[in-house]
Amino acid sequence: MSEQYDVIVIGAGVTGLSAAWWLARDGLSVLVLDKGVVGAEASSRNGGGASHYQSPLFAEEQRLWPMMDDLLGYPTEHQAERVIIATNQHDFDHYNFIADICVGMGWPVDKIDGDTAREMVPIAGDNCLGGIHFRFGGHANPQRTVQAYAWALQDLGGRVIQHCPVTSIETAGGHVTGVTTPRGAFTCGSLVVAAGPQIAGLLAPLGIHVPLAAGRAEMIVTEPAPLMRLGGVDGNGLYGRQTMRGNLAFGGGPHEWIDTAPEGPRARPTTPLSRSLARRVAELFPRASHLNVIRSWAGVVENTPDGRPLLDRLDNLVIASMSGVGFGLSPASGHAIRDLVVDGACSFTDIGKLSLARFADLAPDWRETAGWLPLASA
Ligand SMILES: Cc1cc2nc3c(=O)[nH]c(=O)nc-3n(C[C@H](O)[C@H](O)[C@H](O)COP(=O)(O)OP(=O)(O)OC[C@H]3O[C@@H](n4cnc5c(N)ncnc54)[C@H](O)[C@@H]3O)c2cc1C
């Protein structure tokens, strides 16, 4: 006899765990399976940013983040607000353009001059021209957040099995019936596939084509700097945050992504990319340029062709890929997945733009067309 659950979730990243927690709050029996440990992949390796104002899930993300410590019962180290500072005129103009977009969407943003920026970010230097101050958004600690979701789920009776890869998804009569793992079969009423870049490979045998490209991104961590009022600072092609100990934890933008096989070896940092990140952190924060880099890591980012998350329900199967912004959106993505599983539709926003059907006419060579070539062939 295989164990039976109301819902099985493949993937113990922030998306799968948040969904599982939301579902367990409804009293459903929930099992989360992961091939590794909780948050082993992108979910514990990211920049912790939570300011994705373009997403239909953003208003719910913003509503929920300030409450998450209380709702989960464990700390996420969430801090509100964010600053983006410019060290050249091109970036300064671009950030002001972003500010205008945000204001047009109703999000409060201040345009700040160099002196104000240096007051808010004391490690910025004379090269700082100013920037913008989001009086919304924020950041949290990815490692603590992903574990908080898992503990909160378990407190509600949910189960997480680590080191338990799903090798196949079972179906009968067009419905998903369960999954097979090396530790046996598990059956379920509904299945949530939140397996990051591995979603495509898991669903291909069911004839479901999910266009995802995996990109490798890196982060570095410096020795601690004196604590700043706002820990979330972006600029110079970097995103990141100051940890509660004072360390600067920063990652780079798409220009440093390289393609990688989803089933390939674990992502590891490389000297050239880490060095480039360190140089740009020193340019952004000249008054902290003496700090040594003490840690670095890499992670694999899941990317859809249009950069938007994929959140859809096909019969009793829900597919959830967050396309590189899954950490910040996780309180809201879990809520949306709960709604899709339980009610069949998202209750708080229109997620029509996030459907799988939007890729129906995608050409098979979309990666090449977009210029997303493996490093070796670039
Ligand atoms: C360096 C870096 C910086 C980033 N910065 C930010 C940021 O600042 N803000 C932000 O919002 N996002 C950021 N992201 C993106 C964010 O981390 C991801 O969008 C998010 O973590 C995706 O979460 P997930 O749970 O959907 O997927 P994942 O974290 O990839 O989790 C998927 C899980 O599924 C498991 N799995 C896969 N296949 C199987 C299988 N067959 N059986 C069982 N388990 C399986 C994996 O082991 C993994 O634990 C960043 C990512 C990286 C790498």
PDB file of N, CA and C and ligand atoms in Angstrom, residues 10-16 33-36 40-43 45-49 52 164-166 194-198 202 217-219 239 299-302 322 324-328, ligand 1:
ATOM      1  N   ILE A  10       6.234  18.487  -5.142  1.00  0.00           N
ATOM      2  CA  ILE A  10       7.610  18.113  -5.524  1.00  0.00           C
ATOM      3  C   ILE A  10       8.457  19.368  -5.434  1.00  0.00           C
ATOM      4  N   GLY A  11       9.408  19.368  -4.515  1.00  0.00           N
ATOM      5  CA  GLY A  11      10.331  20.494  -4.367  1.00  0.00           C
ATOM      6  C   GLY A  11      10.165  21.209  -3.041  1.00  0.00           C
ATOM      7  N   ALA A  12      11.217  21.139  -2.210  1.00  0.00           N
ATOM      8  CA  ALA A  12      11.208  21.837  -0.917  1.00  0.00           C
ATOM      9  C   ALA A  12      12.001  23.132  -1.016  1.00  0.00           C
ATOM     10  N   GLY A  13      11.740  23.906  -2.095  1.00  0.00           N
ATOM     11  CA  GLY A  13      12.232  25.285  -2.181  1.00  0.00           C
ATOM     12  C   GLY A  13      11.165  26.206  -1.601  1.00  0.00           C
ATOM     13  N   VAL A  14      11.394  27.514  -1.717  1.00  0.00           N
ATOM     14  CA  VAL A  14      10.419  28.459  -1.132  1.00  0.00           C
ATOM     15  C   VAL A  14       9.027  28.318  -1.761  1.00  0.00           C
ATOM     16  N   THR A  15       8.976  28.041  -3.070  1.00  0.00           N
ATOM     17  CA  THR A  15       7.661  27.957  -3.726  1.00  0.00           C
ATOM     18  C   THR A  15       6.887  26.749  -3.210  1.00  0.00           C
ATOM     19  N   GLY A  16       7.533  25.584  -3.240  1.00  0.00           N
ATOM     20  CA  GLY A  16       6.848  24.366  -2.804  1.00  0.00           C
ATOM     21  C   GLY A  16       6.501  24.405  -1.335  1.00  0.00           C
ATOM     22  N   LEU A  33       8.282  16.437  -1.120  1.00  0.00           N
ATOM     23  CA  LEU A  33       9.411  15.557  -1.426  1.00  0.00           C
ATOM     24  C   LEU A  33      10.516  16.379  -2.070  1.00  0.00           C
ATOM     25  N   ASP A  34      11.757  16.167  -1.630  1.00  0.00           N
ATOM     26  CA  ASP A  34      12.872  16.857  -2.282  1.00  0.00           C
ATOM     27  C   ASP A  34      14.013  15.881  -2.523  1.00  0.00           C
ATOM     28  N   LYS A  35      14.669  16.084  -3.658  1.00  0.00           N
ATOM     29  CA  LYS A  35      15.813  15.214  -3.983  1.00  0.00           C
ATOM     30  C   LYS A  35      17.001  15.519  -3.078  1.00  0.00           C
ATOM     31  N   GLY A  36      17.029  16.727  -2.504  1.00  0.00           N
ATOM     32  CA  GLY A  36      18.109  17.101  -1.588  1.00  0.00           C
ATOM     33  C   GLY A  36      17.525  17.460  -0.229  1.00  0.00           C
ATOM     34  N   ALA A  40      17.795  23.448  -0.739  1.00  0.00           N
ATOM     35  CA  ALA A  40      19.177  23.162  -1.174  1.00  0.00           C
ATOM     36  C   ALA A  40      19.578  23.952  -2.414  1.00  0.00           C
ATOM     37  N   GLU A  41      18.600  24.328  -3.222  1.00  0.00           N
ATOM     38  CA  GLU A  41      18.948  24.953  -4.506  1.00  0.00           C
ATOM     39  C   GLU A  41      18.773  26.476  -4.429  1.00  0.00           C
ATOM     40  N   ALA A  42      18.185  27.075  -5.455  1.00  0.00           N
ATOM     41  CA  ALA A  42      18.126  28.541  -5.532  1.00  0.00           C
ATOM     42  C   ALA A  42      17.507  29.175  -4.285  1.00  0.00           C
ATOM     43  N   SER A  43      16.596  28.459  -3.652  1.00  0.00           N
ATOM     44  CA  SER A  43      15.834  29.068  -2.556  1.00  0.00           C
ATOM     45  C   SER A  43      16.676  29.484  -1.359  1.00  0.00           C
ATOM     46  N   ARG A  45      20.033  30.217  -1.857  1.00  0.00           N
ATOM     47  CA  ARG A  45      21.276  30.786  -2.418  1.00  0.00           C
ATOM     48  C   ARG A  45      21.052  32.154  -3.031  1.00  0.00           C
ATOM     49  N   ASN A  46      19.854  32.714  -2.856  1.00  0.00           N
ATOM     50  CA  ASN A  46      19.525  33.932  -3.607  1.00  0.00           C
ATOM     51  C   ASN A  46      19.815  35.198  -2.822  1.00  0.00           C
ATOM     52  N   GLY A  47      19.505  36.347  -3.453  1.00  0.00           N
ATOM     53  CA  GLY A  47      19.820  37.639  -2.858  1.00  0.00           C
ATOM     54  C   GLY A  47      18.825  38.102  -1.808  1.00  0.00           C
ATOM     55  N   GLY A  48      17.714  37.410  -1.663  1.00  0.00           N
ATOM     56  CA  GLY A  48      16.744  37.763  -0.624  1.00  0.00           C
ATOM     57  C   GLY A  48      15.872  38.955  -0.962  1.00  0.00           C
ATOM     58  N   GLY A  49      15.951  39.446  -2.205  1.00  0.00           N
ATOM     59  CA  GLY A  49      15.188  40.639  -2.588  1.00  0.00           C
ATOM     60  C   GLY A  49      13.702  40.347  -2.721  1.00  0.00           C
ATOM     61  N   HIS A  52       9.314  42.942  -6.345  1.00  0.00           N
ATOM     62  CA  HIS A  52       9.003  42.649  -7.756  1.00  0.00           C
ATOM     63  C   HIS A  52       7.703  43.314  -8.171  1.00  0.00           C
ATOM     64  N   CYS A 164      14.814  12.467  -1.349  1.00  0.00           N
ATOM     65  CA  CYS A 164      13.798  11.563  -1.892  1.00  0.00           C
ATOM     66  C   CYS A 164      13.370  12.075  -3.270  1.00  0.00           C
ATOM     67  N   PRO A 165      14.177  11.818  -4.312  1.00  0.00           N
ATOM     68  CA  PRO A 165      13.835  12.332  -5.650  1.00  0.00           C
ATOM     69  C   PRO A 165      12.606  11.646  -6.234  1.00  0.00           C
ATOM     70  N   VAL A 166      11.753  12.441  -6.846  1.00  0.00           N
ATOM     71  CA  VAL A 166      10.630  11.875  -7.599  1.00  0.00           C
ATOM     72  C   VAL A 166      11.184  11.426  -8.946  1.00  0.00           C
ATOM     73  N   ALA A 194       6.863  21.972  -8.102  1.00  0.00           N
ATOM     74  CA  ALA A 194       7.606  23.214  -7.834  1.00  0.00           C
ATOM     75  C   ALA A 194       9.087  22.859  -7.748  1.00  0.00           C
ATOM     76  N   ALA A 195       9.555  22.181  -8.772  1.00  0.00           N
ATOM     77  CA  ALA A 195      10.902  21.593  -8.754  1.00  0.00           C
ATOM     78  C   ALA A 195      11.943  22.471  -9.436  1.00  0.00           C
ATOM     79  N   GLY A 196      11.698  23.778  -9.505  1.00  0.00           N
ATOM     80  CA  GLY A 196      12.686  24.678 -10.101  1.00  0.00           C
ATOM     81  C   GLY A 196      12.976  24.293 -11.539  1.00  0.00           C
ATOM     82  N   PRO A 197      14.249  24.370 -11.959  1.00  0.00           N
ATOM     83  CA  PRO A 197      14.580  24.091 -13.363  1.00  0.00           C
ATOM     84  C   PRO A 197      14.252  22.655 -13.778  1.00  0.00           C
ATOM     85  N   GLN A 198      14.051  21.768 -12.799  1.00  0.00           N
ATOM     86  CA  GLN A 198      13.782  20.357 -13.129  1.00  0.00           C
ATOM     87  C   GLN A 198      12.323  20.105 -13.513  1.00  0.00           C
ATOM     88  N   LEU A 202      10.564  16.677 -15.433  1.00  0.00           N
ATOM     89  CA  LEU A 202       9.565  15.857 -14.726  1.00  0.00           C
ATOM     90  C   LEU A 202       8.261  15.757 -15.522  1.00  0.00           C
ATOM     91  N   ALA A 217      23.937  31.688 -11.474  1.00  0.00           N
ATOM     92  CA  ALA A 217      24.214  33.017 -10.932  1.00  0.00           C
ATOM     93  C   ALA A 217      25.026  32.863  -9.648  1.00  0.00           C
ATOM     94  N   GLU A 218      25.826  33.869  -9.352  1.00  0.00           N
ATOM     95  CA  GLU A 218      26.723  33.758  -8.207  1.00  0.00           C
ATOM     96  C   GLU A 218      26.482  34.865  -7.199  1.00  0.00           C
ATOM     97  N   MET A 219      26.905  34.606  -5.964  1.00  0.00           N
ATOM     98  CA  MET A 219      26.858  35.635  -4.920  1.00  0.00           C
ATOM     99  C   MET A 219      28.163  35.612  -4.140  1.00  0.00           C
ATOM    100  N   TYR A 239      22.501  43.111  -7.124  1.00  0.00           N
ATOM    101  CA  TYR A 239      21.410  43.104  -6.158  1.00  0.00           C
ATOM    102  C   TYR A 239      21.957  42.501  -4.880  1.00  0.00           C
ATOM    103  N   GLY A 299      24.190  29.458  -7.722  1.00  0.00           N
ATOM    104  CA  GLY A 299      22.887  28.797  -7.711  1.00  0.00           C
ATOM    105  C   GLY A 299      22.344  28.784  -9.122  1.00  0.00           C
ATOM    106  N   VAL A 300      21.340  27.970  -9.330  1.00  0.00           N
ATOM    107  CA  VAL A 300      20.750  27.858 -10.666  1.00  0.00           C
ATOM    108  C   VAL A 300      19.389  28.544 -10.666  1.00  0.00           C
ATOM    109  N   VAL A 301      19.238  29.491 -11.587  1.00  0.00           N
ATOM    110  CA  VAL A 301      17.994  30.250 -11.709  1.00  0.00           C
ATOM    111  C   VAL A 301      17.164  29.643 -12.830  1.00  0.00           C
ATOM    112  N   GLU A 302      15.879  29.483 -12.561  1.00  0.00           N
ATOM    113  CA  GLU A 302      14.947  28.978 -13.574  1.00  0.00           C
ATOM    114  C   GLU A 302      14.409  30.176 -14.366  1.00  0.00           C
ATOM    115  N   MET A 322       8.984  30.142 -10.847  1.00  0.00           N
ATOM    116  CA  MET A 322       8.885  31.573 -10.558  1.00  0.00           C
ATOM    117  C   MET A 322       9.838  32.438 -11.366  1.00  0.00           C
ATOM    118  N   GLY A 324      13.077  33.252 -11.603  1.00  0.00           N
ATOM    119  CA  GLY A 324      14.123  34.139 -11.083  1.00  0.00           C
ATOM    120  C   GLY A 324      13.685  35.145 -10.040  1.00  0.00           C
ATOM    121  N   VAL A 325      12.392  35.171  -9.704  1.00  0.00           N
ATOM    122  CA  VAL A 325      11.941  36.120  -8.667  1.00  0.00           C
ATOM    123  C   VAL A 325      11.125  35.393  -7.593  1.00  0.00           C
ATOM    124  N   GLY A 326      11.423  34.105  -7.437  1.00  0.00           N
ATOM    125  CA  GLY A 326      10.583  33.266  -6.587  1.00  0.00           C
ATOM    126  C   GLY A 326      10.733  33.506  -5.105  1.00  0.00           C
ATOM    127  N   PHE A 327      11.884  34.040  -4.671  1.00  0.00           N
ATOM    128  CA  PHE A 327      12.027  34.222  -3.233  1.00  0.00           C
ATOM    129  C   PHE A 327      11.067  35.298  -2.733  1.00  0.00           C
ATOM    130  N   GLY A 328      11.179  36.476  -3.335  1.00  0.00           N
ATOM    131  CA  GLY A 328      10.334  37.580  -2.872  1.00  0.00           C
ATOM    132  C   GLY A 328       8.860  37.281  -2.993  1.00  0.00           C
TER     133      GLY A 328
HETATM  134  C1  LIG B   1      22.202  33.739  -7.019  1.00  0.00           C
HETATM  135  C2  LIG B   1      20.719  33.919  -7.075  1.00  0.00           C
HETATM  136  C3  LIG B   1      20.150  35.135  -6.669  1.00  0.00           C
HETATM  137  C4  LIG B   1      18.771  35.311  -6.676  1.00  0.00           C
HETATM  138  N1  LIG B   1      18.242  36.465  -6.153  1.00  0.00           N
HETATM  139  C5  LIG B   1      16.899  36.565  -5.981  1.00  0.00           C
HETATM  140  C6  LIG B   1      16.343  37.661  -5.274  1.00  0.00           C
HETATM  141  O1  LIG B   1      17.051  38.550  -4.796  1.00  0.00           O
HETATM  142  N2  LIG B   1      14.994  37.712  -5.120  1.00  0.00           N
HETATM  143  C7  LIG B   1      14.165  36.718  -5.620  1.00  0.00           C
HETATM  144  O2  LIG B   1      12.957  36.818  -5.458  1.00  0.00           O
HETATM  145  N3  LIG B   1      14.683  35.655  -6.274  1.00  0.00           N
HETATM  146  C8  LIG B   1      16.005  35.542  -6.448  1.00  0.00           C
HETATM  147  N4  LIG B   1      16.540  34.449  -7.083  1.00  0.00           N
HETATM  148  C9  LIG B   1      15.628  33.447  -7.648  1.00  0.00           C
HETATM  149  C10 LIG B   1      15.004  32.587  -6.557  1.00  0.00           C
HETATM  150  O3  LIG B   1      16.005  32.041  -5.744  1.00  0.00           O
HETATM  151  C11 LIG B   1      14.182  31.488  -7.208  1.00  0.00           C
HETATM  152  O4  LIG B   1      13.240  32.057  -8.092  1.00  0.00           O
HETATM  153  C12 LIG B   1      13.438  30.677  -6.162  1.00  0.00           C
HETATM  154  O5  LIG B   1      14.286  30.245  -5.135  1.00  0.00           O
HETATM  155  C13 LIG B   1      12.749  29.496  -6.811  1.00  0.00           C
HETATM  156  O6  LIG B   1      12.236  28.709  -5.785  1.00  0.00           O
HETATM  157  P1  LIG B   1      11.575  27.322  -6.123  1.00  0.00           P
HETATM  158  O7  LIG B   1      11.149  26.748  -4.834  1.00  0.00           O
HETATM  159  O8  LIG B   1      10.535  27.535  -7.180  1.00  0.00           O
HETATM  160  O9  LIG B   1      12.733  26.483  -6.827  1.00  0.00           O
HETATM  161  P2  LIG B   1      14.092  25.867  -6.197  1.00  0.00           P
HETATM  162  O10 LIG B   1      14.659  26.699  -5.125  1.00  0.00           O
HETATM  163  O11 LIG B   1      14.962  25.568  -7.374  1.00  0.00           O
HETATM  164  O12 LIG B   1      13.591  24.552  -5.534  1.00  0.00           O
HETATM  165  C14 LIG B   1      13.222  23.441  -6.287  1.00  0.00           C
HETATM  166  C15 LIG B   1      13.449  22.208  -5.417  1.00  0.00           C
HETATM  167  O13 LIG B   1      13.001  21.066  -6.151  1.00  0.00           O
HETATM  168  C16 LIG B   1      13.870  20.013  -5.866  1.00  0.00           C
HETATM  169  N5  LIG B   1      13.748  19.015  -6.934  1.00  0.00           N
HETATM  170  C17 LIG B   1      14.107  19.143  -8.237  1.00  0.00           C
HETATM  171  N6  LIG B   1      13.846  18.009  -8.897  1.00  0.00           N
HETATM  172  C18 LIG B   1      13.288  17.135  -8.003  1.00  0.00           C
HETATM  173  C19 LIG B   1      12.808  15.804  -8.077  1.00  0.00           C
HETATM  174  N7  LIG B   1      12.834  15.109  -9.223  1.00  0.00           N
HETATM  175  N8  LIG B   1      12.310  15.223  -6.949  1.00  0.00           N
HETATM  176  C20 LIG B   1      12.280  15.906  -5.771  1.00  0.00           C
HETATM  177  N9  LIG B   1      12.749  17.172  -5.648  1.00  0.00           N
HETATM  178  C21 LIG B   1      13.229  17.783  -6.748  1.00  0.00           C
HETATM  179  C22 LIG B   1      15.243  20.661  -5.782  1.00  0.00           C
HETATM  180  O14 LIG B   1      16.160  19.867  -5.027  1.00  0.00           O
HETATM  181  C23 LIG B   1      14.916  21.991  -5.101  1.00  0.00           C
HETATM  182  O15 LIG B   1      15.110  21.940  -3.698  1.00  0.00           O
HETATM  183  C24 LIG B   1      17.927  34.255  -7.131  1.00  0.00           C
HETATM  184  C25 LIG B   1      18.484  33.025  -7.538  1.00  0.00           C
HETATM  185  C26 LIG B   1      19.857  32.847  -7.486  1.00  0.00           C
HETATM  186  C27 LIG B   1      20.431  31.512  -7.893  1.00  0.00           C
END
